[in-house]
Amino acid sequence: QLPDQQKMSESPLSWFRRVYLAPALHPLNKTLVKGGKWKDIDNTQEKRRSFLHDFCKKYNSRKKLQTHLVHLVSRIYVEDRHKVLYCEVPKAGCSNWKRVLMVLNGLATSAHNISHDDVHYGKHLRKLDSYDLKGIYTRLDMYTKFIFVRDPMERLVSAFRDKFEHPNSYYHPVFGKAIIKKYRHNADEEALKTGSGVKFKEFIQYLLDSHRPVGMDIHWEQVTKLCYPCLINYDFIGKFETLEEDANYFLQLVGAPADLKFPKFKDRHSSDERTSAEVVRQYLKELSREERQLTYDFYYLDYLMFNYTSH
């Protein structure tokens, strides 16, 4: 227990080093679910929850994760009306989830007319780290916490295609230039100047480099470091591979309006083929066997926690 004045004050990063430890797995409140069609999805959900919980019990006993509470919750979006917390995993349906949260919150009437820029730069949704300690703890204890994940390799290739194969005024000059400069021998002046045209193999060299020329980015950071699933006990674990049915079941669970359905549209580059297992295989061909293995190793915990198998 924290002293009262600390509980009530804002939470400066410098002194608060305690970790929010996940309580025991508690049952999902299913009182708002209508109809029998969700039975299979519910069974799958319970399996995912207990799988992650059992994994974390084993993993956490071996390795104590130390991190600031405020950092721990920095990727979590808050929707107070329906009492939900959403941890954002980029490239796993997050743009459409943020649209849905805006509708739930009364900020929009439909998920279909909210632009990409409004979703990502509009600052309409509050994050959990913007509350004081009491506000953070109360919501972690009382709200339904959910996360959507994706096969790590598909998520990685999807991020690469999105950020490096299309014009991008941030990723090319910031990441592209640094990657080409360090990993491309005899790079021409144009490439060094614009940072455009990064190859997948160069991107992987950057990812695996312990002395990266630029830092990590949320689009390819491990889920374990974005959402801390062994420290925060997520009540609901959705997967991109079953996005629509998982999302619509979740909306039932939290009592969303009956007419609110998870949007089906692809947020950006809608004419591009979705990043599938087959697309991933084509990209992995560009890597040596060792690079492929090291990339799997990089996402090792994400594979284990969410029960994915490598390609």
PDB file of C-alpha atoms in Angstrom:
ATOM      1  CA  GLN A   1       0.000   0.000   0.000  1.00  0.00           C
ATOM      2  CA  LEU A   2       1.247   3.458  -0.875  1.00  0.00           C
ATOM      3  CA  PRO A   3       1.035   6.383   1.553  1.00  0.00           C
ATOM      4  CA  ASP A   4      -2.083   8.449   0.843  1.00  0.00           C
ATOM      5  CA  GLN A   5      -0.292  11.544  -0.403  1.00  0.00           C
ATOM      6  CA  GLN A   6       1.659   9.406  -2.908  1.00  0.00           C
ATOM      7  CA  LYS A   7      -1.500   7.644  -4.028  1.00  0.00           C
ATOM      8  CA  MET A   8      -3.204  10.913  -4.797  1.00  0.00           C
ATOM      9  CA  SER A   9      -0.290  12.724  -6.432  1.00  0.00           C
ATOM     10  CA  GLU A  10       0.686  12.563 -10.088  1.00  0.00           C
ATOM     11  CA  SER A  11       3.082   9.757 -10.891  1.00  0.00           C
ATOM     12  CA  PRO A  12       6.590  10.978 -11.746  1.00  0.00           C
ATOM     13  CA  LEU A  13       8.647   8.320 -13.499  1.00  0.00           C
ATOM     14  CA  SER A  14      11.635   8.920 -11.276  1.00  0.00           C
ATOM     15  CA  TRP A  15      10.392   7.383  -8.040  1.00  0.00           C
ATOM     16  CA  PHE A  16       7.704   4.920  -8.967  1.00  0.00           C
ATOM     17  CA  ARG A  17       9.495   1.682  -9.723  1.00  0.00           C
ATOM     18  CA  ARG A  18       6.993  -0.788  -8.446  1.00  0.00           C
ATOM     19  CA  VAL A  19       5.383  -3.217 -10.844  1.00  0.00           C
ATOM     20  CA  TYR A  20       1.675  -3.837 -11.169  1.00  0.00           C
ATOM     21  CA  LEU A  21       1.473  -7.587 -10.691  1.00  0.00           C
ATOM     22  CA  ALA A  22      -1.318  -9.424 -12.407  1.00  0.00           C
ATOM     23  CA  PRO A  23      -3.903 -10.878 -10.040  1.00  0.00           C
ATOM     24  CA  ALA A  24      -5.196 -14.411 -10.455  1.00  0.00           C
ATOM     25  CA  LEU A  25      -7.119 -15.100 -13.634  1.00  0.00           C
ATOM     26  CA  HIS A  26     -10.688 -14.049 -12.983  1.00  0.00           C
ATOM     27  CA  PRO A  27     -13.744 -15.121 -14.955  1.00  0.00           C
ATOM     28  CA  LEU A  28     -15.040 -12.915 -17.741  1.00  0.00           C
ATOM     29  CA  ASN A  29     -18.403 -11.296 -17.113  1.00  0.00           C
ATOM     30  CA  LYS A  30     -20.581 -12.818 -19.828  1.00  0.00           C
ATOM     31  CA  THR A  31     -23.943 -11.536 -18.628  1.00  0.00           C
ATOM     32  CA  LEU A  32     -24.349  -9.193 -21.624  1.00  0.00           C
ATOM     33  CA  VAL A  33     -23.681 -11.843 -24.278  1.00  0.00           C
ATOM     34  CA  LYS A  34     -26.839 -12.677 -26.186  1.00  0.00           C
ATOM     35  CA  GLY A  35     -27.515 -15.806 -28.208  1.00  0.00           C
ATOM     36  CA  GLY A  36     -25.699 -19.129 -28.434  1.00  0.00           C
ATOM     37  CA  LYS A  37     -23.610 -18.402 -31.521  1.00  0.00           C
ATOM     38  CA  TRP A  38     -20.573 -17.251 -29.498  1.00  0.00           C
ATOM     39  CA  LYS A  39     -19.930 -20.591 -27.802  1.00  0.00           C
ATOM     40  CA  ASP A  40     -16.942 -21.647 -29.958  1.00  0.00           C
ATOM     41  CA  ILE A  41     -15.338 -18.217 -29.779  1.00  0.00           C
ATOM     42  CA  ASP A  42     -15.824 -18.205 -26.027  1.00  0.00           C
ATOM     43  CA  ASN A  43     -14.159 -21.633 -25.703  1.00  0.00           C
ATOM     44  CA  THR A  44     -11.210 -20.429 -27.774  1.00  0.00           C
ATOM     45  CA  GLN A  45     -10.992 -17.320 -25.610  1.00  0.00           C
ATOM     46  CA  GLU A  46     -10.867 -19.326 -22.382  1.00  0.00           C
ATOM     47  CA  LYS A  47      -8.095 -21.519 -23.839  1.00  0.00           C
ATOM     48  CA  ARG A  48      -6.025 -18.473 -24.832  1.00  0.00           C
ATOM     49  CA  ARG A  49      -6.488 -16.888 -21.425  1.00  0.00           C
ATOM     50  CA  SER A  50      -5.480 -19.951 -19.450  1.00  0.00           C
ATOM     51  CA  PHE A  51      -2.594 -20.703 -21.845  1.00  0.00           C
ATOM     52  CA  LEU A  52      -1.136 -17.223 -21.331  1.00  0.00           C
ATOM     53  CA  HIS A  53      -1.793 -17.323 -17.592  1.00  0.00           C
ATOM     54  CA  ASP A  54      -0.017 -20.692 -17.210  1.00  0.00           C
ATOM     55  CA  PHE A  55       2.875 -19.536 -19.360  1.00  0.00           C
ATOM     56  CA  CYS A  56       3.311 -16.358 -17.293  1.00  0.00           C
ATOM     57  CA  LYS A  57       3.248 -18.291 -14.021  1.00  0.00           C
ATOM     58  CA  LYS A  58       6.169 -20.404 -15.248  1.00  0.00           C
ATOM     59  CA  TYR A  59       8.000 -17.545 -16.936  1.00  0.00           C
ATOM     60  CA  ASN A  60       7.555 -14.997 -14.160  1.00  0.00           C
ATOM     61  CA  SER A  61       8.842 -17.326 -11.489  1.00  0.00           C
ATOM     62  CA  ARG A  62      12.121 -17.509 -13.389  1.00  0.00           C
ATOM     63  CA  LYS A  63      12.433 -13.911 -14.452  1.00  0.00           C
ATOM     64  CA  LYS A  64      11.253 -10.887 -12.541  1.00  0.00           C
ATOM     65  CA  LEU A  65      10.456  -8.049 -14.891  1.00  0.00           C
ATOM     66  CA  GLN A  66      11.286  -4.634 -13.473  1.00  0.00           C
ATOM     67  CA  THR A  67       9.703  -1.607 -15.059  1.00  0.00           C
ATOM     68  CA  HIS A  68       7.893   1.614 -14.166  1.00  0.00           C
ATOM     69  CA  LEU A  69       4.153   1.326 -13.775  1.00  0.00           C
ATOM     70  CA  VAL A  70       3.720   4.440 -15.910  1.00  0.00           C
ATOM     71  CA  HIS A  71       5.801   2.919 -18.713  1.00  0.00           C
ATOM     72  CA  LEU A  72       3.900  -0.334 -18.324  1.00  0.00           C
ATOM     73  CA  VAL A  73       0.589   1.332 -19.198  1.00  0.00           C
ATOM     74  CA  SER A  74       1.805   3.855 -21.781  1.00  0.00           C
ATOM     75  CA  ARG A  75       0.270   1.959 -24.754  1.00  0.00           C
ATOM     76  CA  ILE A  76      -3.108   1.408 -23.117  1.00  0.00           C
ATOM     77  CA  TYR A  77      -6.142   3.372 -24.297  1.00  0.00           C
ATOM     78  CA  VAL A  78      -9.007   4.098 -21.921  1.00  0.00           C
ATOM     79  CA  GLU A  79     -12.719   4.098 -22.724  1.00  0.00           C
ATOM     80  CA  ASP A  80     -14.512   5.084 -19.527  1.00  0.00           C
ATOM     81  CA  ARG A  81     -18.141   4.691 -20.652  1.00  0.00           C
ATOM     82  CA  HIS A  82     -17.882   0.921 -21.189  1.00  0.00           C
ATOM     83  CA  LYS A  83     -14.986   0.547 -18.760  1.00  0.00           C
ATOM     84  CA  VAL A  84     -12.470  -0.947 -21.164  1.00  0.00           C
ATOM     85  CA  LEU A  85      -8.698  -0.724 -21.532  1.00  0.00           C
ATOM     86  CA  TYR A  86      -7.150  -1.521 -24.908  1.00  0.00           C
ATOM     87  CA  CYS A  87      -3.444  -2.156 -25.311  1.00  0.00           C
ATOM     88  CA  GLU A  88      -2.468  -1.109 -28.810  1.00  0.00           C
ATOM     89  CA  VAL A  89      -0.427  -3.547 -30.889  1.00  0.00           C
ATOM     90  CA  PRO A  90       0.324  -1.871 -34.241  1.00  0.00           C
ATOM     91  CA  LYS A  91      -0.379  -3.962 -37.370  1.00  0.00           C
ATOM     92  CA  ALA A  92      -2.962  -6.061 -35.532  1.00  0.00           C
ATOM     93  CA  GLY A  93      -6.126  -4.105 -36.281  1.00  0.00           C
ATOM     94  CA  CYS A  94      -5.287  -1.148 -34.036  1.00  0.00           C
ATOM     95  CA  SER A  95      -6.571   1.644 -36.336  1.00  0.00           C
ATOM     96  CA  ASN A  96     -10.027   0.121 -36.511  1.00  0.00           C
ATOM     97  CA  TRP A  97     -10.000  -0.627 -32.793  1.00  0.00           C
ATOM     98  CA  LYS A  98      -9.303   3.028 -32.071  1.00  0.00           C
ATOM     99  CA  ARG A  99     -12.197   3.966 -34.363  1.00  0.00           C
ATOM    100  CA  VAL A 100     -14.463   1.625 -32.397  1.00  0.00           C
ATOM    101  CA  LEU A 101     -13.288   3.121 -29.089  1.00  0.00           C
ATOM    102  CA  MET A 102     -14.117   6.593 -30.403  1.00  0.00           C
ATOM    103  CA  VAL A 103     -17.660   5.426 -31.224  1.00  0.00           C
ATOM    104  CA  LEU A 104     -18.027   3.733 -27.823  1.00  0.00           C
ATOM    105  CA  ASN A 105     -16.868   6.949 -26.197  1.00  0.00           C
ATOM    106  CA  GLY A 106     -19.471   9.047 -28.032  1.00  0.00           C
ATOM    107  CA  LEU A 107     -16.818  10.905 -30.063  1.00  0.00           C
ATOM    108  CA  ALA A 108     -18.178   9.649 -33.402  1.00  0.00           C
ATOM    109  CA  THR A 109     -21.418   8.085 -34.614  1.00  0.00           C
ATOM    110  CA  SER A 110     -19.804   5.581 -36.981  1.00  0.00           C
ATOM    111  CA  ALA A 111     -16.395   3.934 -37.301  1.00  0.00           C
ATOM    112  CA  HIS A 112     -16.580   4.308 -41.077  1.00  0.00           C
ATOM    113  CA  ASN A 113     -16.179   8.051 -41.393  1.00  0.00           C
ATOM    114  CA  ILE A 114     -13.139   8.555 -39.141  1.00  0.00           C
ATOM    115  CA  SER A 115      -9.984   9.291 -41.149  1.00  0.00           C
ATOM    116  CA  HIS A 116      -6.611   7.616 -40.584  1.00  0.00           C
ATOM    117  CA  ASP A 117      -5.091  10.931 -39.426  1.00  0.00           C
ATOM    118  CA  ASP A 118      -7.949  11.548 -37.026  1.00  0.00           C
ATOM    119  CA  VAL A 119      -7.429   8.098 -35.508  1.00  0.00           C
ATOM    120  CA  HIS A 120      -3.674   8.396 -35.069  1.00  0.00           C
ATOM    121  CA  TYR A 121      -3.016  12.101 -34.596  1.00  0.00           C
ATOM    122  CA  GLY A 122      -6.332  13.432 -33.308  1.00  0.00           C
ATOM    123  CA  LYS A 123      -5.610  12.892 -29.593  1.00  0.00           C
ATOM    124  CA  HIS A 124      -9.259  12.002 -29.010  1.00  0.00           C
ATOM    125  CA  LEU A 125      -8.605   9.028 -26.757  1.00  0.00           C
ATOM    126  CA  ARG A 126      -6.885   9.158 -23.395  1.00  0.00           C
ATOM    127  CA  LYS A 127      -4.083   6.807 -22.483  1.00  0.00           C
ATOM    128  CA  LEU A 128      -3.817   5.206 -19.079  1.00  0.00           C
ATOM    129  CA  ASP A 129      -0.496   6.906 -18.263  1.00  0.00           C
ATOM    130  CA  SER A 130      -2.250  10.300 -18.341  1.00  0.00           C
ATOM    131  CA  TYR A 131      -4.109   9.504 -15.075  1.00  0.00           C
ATOM    132  CA  ASP A 132      -2.726   9.807 -11.566  1.00  0.00           C
ATOM    133  CA  LEU A 133      -1.686   6.662  -9.717  1.00  0.00           C
ATOM    134  CA  LYS A 134      -5.082   6.176  -8.124  1.00  0.00           C
ATOM    135  CA  GLY A 135      -6.732   6.524 -11.550  1.00  0.00           C
ATOM    136  CA  ILE A 136      -4.336   3.997 -13.074  1.00  0.00           C
ATOM    137  CA  TYR A 137      -4.784   1.422 -10.323  1.00  0.00           C
ATOM    138  CA  THR A 138      -8.564   1.792 -10.178  1.00  0.00           C
ATOM    139  CA  ARG A 139      -8.904   1.220 -13.923  1.00  0.00           C
ATOM    140  CA  LEU A 140      -6.474  -1.700 -13.981  1.00  0.00           C
ATOM    141  CA  ASP A 141      -8.496  -3.362 -11.237  1.00  0.00           C
ATOM    142  CA  MET A 142     -12.025  -2.559 -12.414  1.00  0.00           C
ATOM    143  CA  TYR A 143     -12.004  -2.330 -16.217  1.00  0.00           C
ATOM    144  CA  THR A 144     -12.052  -5.078 -18.861  1.00  0.00           C
ATOM    145  CA  LYS A 145      -8.535  -5.191 -20.324  1.00  0.00           C
ATOM    146  CA  PHE A 146      -8.082  -6.443 -23.866  1.00  0.00           C
ATOM    147  CA  ILE A 147      -5.360  -6.967 -26.428  1.00  0.00           C
ATOM    148  CA  PHE A 148      -5.246  -8.103 -30.062  1.00  0.00           C
ATOM    149  CA  VAL A 149      -2.123  -9.859 -31.301  1.00  0.00           C
ATOM    150  CA  ARG A 150      -0.879 -11.247 -34.617  1.00  0.00           C
ATOM    151  CA  ASP A 151       1.549 -13.858 -35.910  1.00  0.00           C
ATOM    152  CA  PRO A 152       4.904 -12.115 -35.201  1.00  0.00           C
ATOM    153  CA  MET A 153       6.378 -12.640 -38.684  1.00  0.00           C
ATOM    154  CA  GLU A 154       3.217 -11.467 -40.443  1.00  0.00           C
ATOM    155  CA  ARG A 155       3.120  -8.409 -38.219  1.00  0.00           C
ATOM    156  CA  LEU A 156       6.788  -7.662 -38.972  1.00  0.00           C
ATOM    157  CA  VAL A 157       6.432  -8.022 -42.752  1.00  0.00           C
ATOM    158  CA  SER A 158       3.223  -5.972 -42.673  1.00  0.00           C
ATOM    159  CA  ALA A 159       5.057  -3.166 -40.838  1.00  0.00           C
ATOM    160  CA  PHE A 160       7.951  -3.273 -43.325  1.00  0.00           C
ATOM    161  CA  ARG A 161       5.618  -3.110 -46.335  1.00  0.00           C
ATOM    162  CA  ASP A 162       3.602  -0.267 -44.831  1.00  0.00           C
ATOM    163  CA  LYS A 163       6.518   1.913 -43.747  1.00  0.00           C
ATOM    164  CA  PHE A 164       9.191   1.225 -46.365  1.00  0.00           C
ATOM    165  CA  GLU A 165       7.451   0.186 -49.585  1.00  0.00           C
ATOM    166  CA  HIS A 166       5.216   3.254 -49.737  1.00  0.00           C
ATOM    167  CA  PRO A 167       6.164   6.938 -49.620  1.00  0.00           C
ATOM    168  CA  ASN A 168       6.514   7.965 -45.982  1.00  0.00           C
ATOM    169  CA  SER A 169       7.667  11.357 -44.739  1.00  0.00           C
ATOM    170  CA  TYR A 170       8.805   9.989 -41.357  1.00  0.00           C
ATOM    171  CA  TYR A 171      10.098   6.426 -41.784  1.00  0.00           C
ATOM    172  CA  HIS A 172      12.177   7.042 -44.916  1.00  0.00           C
ATOM    173  CA  PRO A 173      14.185  10.043 -43.640  1.00  0.00           C
ATOM    174  CA  VAL A 174      14.458   8.816 -40.030  1.00  0.00           C
ATOM    175  CA  PHE A 175      14.852   5.036 -40.347  1.00  0.00           C
ATOM    176  CA  GLY A 176      15.507   4.557 -44.051  1.00  0.00           C
ATOM    177  CA  LYS A 177      18.498   6.903 -44.288  1.00  0.00           C
ATOM    178  CA  ALA A 178      20.161   5.396 -41.205  1.00  0.00           C
ATOM    179  CA  ILE A 179      19.528   1.813 -42.378  1.00  0.00           C
ATOM    180  CA  ILE A 180      20.871   2.393 -45.899  1.00  0.00           C
ATOM    181  CA  LYS A 181      23.902   4.260 -44.592  1.00  0.00           C
ATOM    182  CA  LYS A 182      24.894   1.456 -42.198  1.00  0.00           C
ATOM    183  CA  TYR A 183      23.917  -1.727 -44.064  1.00  0.00           C
ATOM    184  CA  ARG A 184      24.153  -0.953 -47.787  1.00  0.00           C
ATOM    185  CA  HIS A 185      27.637  -1.035 -49.218  1.00  0.00           C
ATOM    186  CA  ASN A 186      28.202   1.392 -52.090  1.00  0.00           C
ATOM    187  CA  ALA A 187      24.831   3.082 -51.555  1.00  0.00           C
ATOM    188  CA  ASP A 188      24.160   5.795 -54.145  1.00  0.00           C
ATOM    189  CA  GLU A 189      23.679   9.424 -53.215  1.00  0.00           C
ATOM    190  CA  GLU A 190      19.952   9.442 -53.957  1.00  0.00           C
ATOM    191  CA  ALA A 191      19.264   6.543 -51.574  1.00  0.00           C
ATOM    192  CA  LEU A 192      21.387   8.133 -48.837  1.00  0.00           C
ATOM    193  CA  LYS A 193      19.590  11.439 -49.310  1.00  0.00           C
ATOM    194  CA  THR A 194      15.989  10.160 -49.324  1.00  0.00           C
ATOM    195  CA  GLY A 195      16.180   6.922 -47.314  1.00  0.00           C
ATOM    196  CA  SER A 196      13.766   5.337 -49.789  1.00  0.00           C
ATOM    197  CA  GLY A 197      14.051   1.800 -51.130  1.00  0.00           C
ATOM    198  CA  VAL A 198      15.151  -0.041 -47.973  1.00  0.00           C
ATOM    199  CA  LYS A 199      15.341  -3.765 -48.704  1.00  0.00           C
ATOM    200  CA  PHE A 200      13.817  -6.301 -46.307  1.00  0.00           C
ATOM    201  CA  LYS A 201      17.213  -7.875 -45.659  1.00  0.00           C
ATOM    202  CA  GLU A 202      18.636  -4.459 -44.648  1.00  0.00           C
ATOM    203  CA  PHE A 203      15.655  -3.864 -42.387  1.00  0.00           C
ATOM    204  CA  ILE A 204      16.286  -7.210 -40.658  1.00  0.00           C
ATOM    205  CA  GLN A 205      19.973  -6.367 -40.235  1.00  0.00           C
ATOM    206  CA  TYR A 206      18.889  -3.197 -38.440  1.00  0.00           C
ATOM    207  CA  LEU A 207      16.340  -5.091 -36.313  1.00  0.00           C
ATOM    208  CA  LEU A 208      18.918  -7.640 -35.141  1.00  0.00           C
ATOM    209  CA  ASP A 209      21.735  -5.136 -34.561  1.00  0.00           C
ATOM    210  CA  SER A 210      22.447  -4.551 -30.862  1.00  0.00           C
ATOM    211  CA  HIS A 211      24.017  -1.214 -31.937  1.00  0.00           C
ATOM    212  CA  ARG A 212      21.094  -0.018 -34.048  1.00  0.00           C
ATOM    213  CA  PRO A 213      21.707   3.319 -35.769  1.00  0.00           C
ATOM    214  CA  VAL A 214      18.145   4.346 -34.790  1.00  0.00           C
ATOM    215  CA  GLY A 215      15.999   3.079 -31.967  1.00  0.00           C
ATOM    216  CA  MET A 216      13.110   0.647 -31.927  1.00  0.00           C
ATOM    217  CA  ASP A 217       9.640   1.522 -33.143  1.00  0.00           C
ATOM    218  CA  ILE A 218       6.231   0.398 -31.885  1.00  0.00           C
ATOM    219  CA  HIS A 219       5.355  -1.116 -35.276  1.00  0.00           C
ATOM    220  CA  TRP A 220       7.955  -3.857 -34.860  1.00  0.00           C
ATOM    221  CA  GLU A 221       8.530  -3.852 -31.104  1.00  0.00           C
ATOM    222  CA  GLN A 222       7.695  -7.142 -29.396  1.00  0.00           C
ATOM    223  CA  VAL A 223       4.195  -7.374 -27.893  1.00  0.00           C
ATOM    224  CA  THR A 224       5.848  -8.353 -24.617  1.00  0.00           C
ATOM    225  CA  LYS A 225       7.452  -4.881 -24.487  1.00  0.00           C
ATOM    226  CA  LEU A 226       4.394  -2.980 -25.685  1.00  0.00           C
ATOM    227  CA  CYS A 227       1.724  -4.536 -23.465  1.00  0.00           C
ATOM    228  CA  TYR A 228       3.534  -6.572 -20.757  1.00  0.00           C
ATOM    229  CA  PRO A 229       1.069  -9.471 -20.865  1.00  0.00           C
ATOM    230  CA  CYS A 230       2.685 -11.232 -17.908  1.00  0.00           C
ATOM    231  CA  LEU A 231       2.363  -8.197 -15.646  1.00  0.00           C
ATOM    232  CA  ILE A 232      -1.018  -6.911 -16.745  1.00  0.00           C
ATOM    233  CA  ASN A 233      -3.693  -9.561 -16.718  1.00  0.00           C
ATOM    234  CA  TYR A 234      -5.621  -9.148 -19.965  1.00  0.00           C
ATOM    235  CA  ASP A 235      -9.192 -10.350 -19.690  1.00  0.00           C
ATOM    236  CA  PHE A 236      -9.571 -10.835 -23.424  1.00  0.00           C
ATOM    237  CA  ILE A 237      -6.974 -11.936 -25.995  1.00  0.00           C
ATOM    238  CA  GLY A 238      -8.040 -11.408 -29.576  1.00  0.00           C
ATOM    239  CA  LYS A 239      -6.071 -12.507 -32.622  1.00  0.00           C
ATOM    240  CA  PHE A 240      -5.749 -10.750 -35.960  1.00  0.00           C
ATOM    241  CA  GLU A 241      -6.267 -14.104 -37.654  1.00  0.00           C
ATOM    242  CA  THR A 242      -9.818 -14.239 -36.228  1.00  0.00           C
ATOM    243  CA  LEU A 243     -10.215 -10.477 -35.940  1.00  0.00           C
ATOM    244  CA  GLU A 244     -13.855  -9.953 -36.835  1.00  0.00           C
ATOM    245  CA  GLU A 245     -15.444 -12.721 -34.781  1.00  0.00           C
ATOM    246  CA  ASP A 246     -13.185 -12.002 -31.773  1.00  0.00           C
ATOM    247  CA  ALA A 247     -13.874  -8.265 -31.981  1.00  0.00           C
ATOM    248  CA  ASN A 248     -17.632  -8.628 -32.322  1.00  0.00           C
ATOM    249  CA  TYR A 249     -17.743 -11.100 -29.425  1.00  0.00           C
ATOM    250  CA  PHE A 250     -15.771  -8.642 -27.301  1.00  0.00           C
ATOM    251  CA  LEU A 251     -18.208  -5.840 -28.180  1.00  0.00           C
ATOM    252  CA  GLN A 252     -21.039  -8.065 -26.915  1.00  0.00           C
ATOM    253  CA  LEU A 253     -19.152  -8.746 -23.685  1.00  0.00           C
ATOM    254  CA  VAL A 254     -18.806  -5.059 -22.837  1.00  0.00           C
ATOM    255  CA  GLY A 255     -22.352  -4.072 -23.772  1.00  0.00           C
ATOM    256  CA  ALA A 256     -21.595  -2.074 -26.915  1.00  0.00           C
ATOM    257  CA  PRO A 257     -24.584  -0.762 -28.925  1.00  0.00           C
ATOM    258  CA  ALA A 258     -26.136  -3.602 -30.949  1.00  0.00           C
ATOM    259  CA  ASP A 259     -25.533  -1.825 -34.270  1.00  0.00           C
ATOM    260  CA  LEU A 260     -21.797  -1.340 -33.660  1.00  0.00           C
ATOM    261  CA  LYS A 261     -19.829  -3.934 -35.596  1.00  0.00           C
ATOM    262  CA  PHE A 262     -16.078  -4.076 -36.038  1.00  0.00           C
ATOM    263  CA  PRO A 263     -15.167  -2.434 -39.396  1.00  0.00           C
ATOM    264  CA  LYS A 264     -13.916  -4.752 -42.141  1.00  0.00           C
ATOM    265  CA  PHE A 265     -11.988  -2.243 -44.221  1.00  0.00           C
ATOM    266  CA  LYS A 266      -8.191  -2.152 -44.533  1.00  0.00           C
ATOM    267  CA  ASP A 267      -6.995   1.137 -43.117  1.00  0.00           C
ATOM    268  CA  ARG A 268      -4.226   2.037 -45.567  1.00  0.00           C
ATOM    269  CA  HIS A 269      -2.934   0.896 -48.961  1.00  0.00           C
ATOM    270  CA  SER A 270      -6.257  -0.833 -49.427  1.00  0.00           C
ATOM    271  CA  SER A 271      -5.349  -2.092 -52.904  1.00  0.00           C
ATOM    272  CA  ASP A 272      -2.351  -4.041 -51.539  1.00  0.00           C
ATOM    273  CA  GLU A 273      -2.717  -7.730 -50.866  1.00  0.00           C
ATOM    274  CA  ARG A 274      -2.949  -8.387 -47.121  1.00  0.00           C
ATOM    275  CA  THR A 275       0.201  -9.739 -45.527  1.00  0.00           C
ATOM    276  CA  SER A 276      -0.531 -13.459 -45.419  1.00  0.00           C
ATOM    277  CA  ALA A 277       1.606 -16.503 -44.614  1.00  0.00           C
ATOM    278  CA  GLU A 278       2.357 -16.825 -48.344  1.00  0.00           C
ATOM    279  CA  VAL A 279       3.459 -13.182 -48.612  1.00  0.00           C
ATOM    280  CA  VAL A 280       5.689 -13.690 -45.552  1.00  0.00           C
ATOM    281  CA  ARG A 281       7.359 -16.712 -47.155  1.00  0.00           C
ATOM    282  CA  GLN A 282       8.374 -14.594 -50.156  1.00  0.00           C
ATOM    283  CA  TYR A 283      10.058 -12.035 -47.894  1.00  0.00           C
ATOM    284  CA  LEU A 284      11.788 -14.660 -45.760  1.00  0.00           C
ATOM    285  CA  LYS A 285      13.445 -16.012 -48.909  1.00  0.00           C
ATOM    286  CA  GLU A 286      15.578 -12.853 -48.962  1.00  0.00           C
ATOM    287  CA  LEU A 287      17.164 -13.814 -45.635  1.00  0.00           C
ATOM    288  CA  SER A 288      19.865 -16.327 -44.843  1.00  0.00           C
ATOM    289  CA  ARG A 289      18.881 -19.272 -42.643  1.00  0.00           C
ATOM    290  CA  GLU A 290      20.736 -17.663 -39.745  1.00  0.00           C
ATOM    291  CA  GLU A 291      18.933 -14.328 -40.184  1.00  0.00           C
ATOM    292  CA  ARG A 292      15.593 -16.117 -40.237  1.00  0.00           C
ATOM    293  CA  GLN A 293      16.424 -17.993 -37.049  1.00  0.00           C
ATOM    294  CA  LEU A 294      17.620 -14.837 -35.291  1.00  0.00           C
ATOM    295  CA  THR A 295      14.420 -13.030 -36.299  1.00  0.00           C
ATOM    296  CA  TYR A 296      12.319 -15.840 -34.816  1.00  0.00           C
ATOM    297  CA  ASP A 297      14.473 -15.655 -31.690  1.00  0.00           C
ATOM    298  CA  PHE A 298      13.836 -11.908 -31.486  1.00  0.00           C
ATOM    299  CA  TYR A 299      10.090 -12.590 -31.238  1.00  0.00           C
ATOM    300  CA  TYR A 300      10.527 -15.777 -29.206  1.00  0.00           C
ATOM    301  CA  LEU A 301       8.345 -14.684 -26.281  1.00  0.00           C
ATOM    302  CA  ASP A 302       5.566 -13.404 -28.547  1.00  0.00           C
ATOM    303  CA  TYR A 303       5.475 -16.814 -30.244  1.00  0.00           C
ATOM    304  CA  LEU A 304       5.362 -18.634 -26.925  1.00  0.00           C
ATOM    305  CA  MET A 305       2.866 -16.443 -25.068  1.00  0.00           C
ATOM    306  CA  PHE A 306       0.261 -16.424 -27.779  1.00  0.00           C
ATOM    307  CA  ASN A 307       0.807 -19.969 -29.013  1.00  0.00           C
ATOM    308  CA  TYR A 308       1.977 -19.166 -32.545  1.00  0.00           C
ATOM    309  CA  THR A 309       4.135 -21.516 -34.598  1.00  0.00           C
ATOM    310  CA  SER A 310       6.932 -20.371 -36.904  1.00  0.00           C
ATOM    311  CA  HIS A 311       6.536 -20.366 -40.693  1.00  0.00           C
TER     312      HIS A 311
END
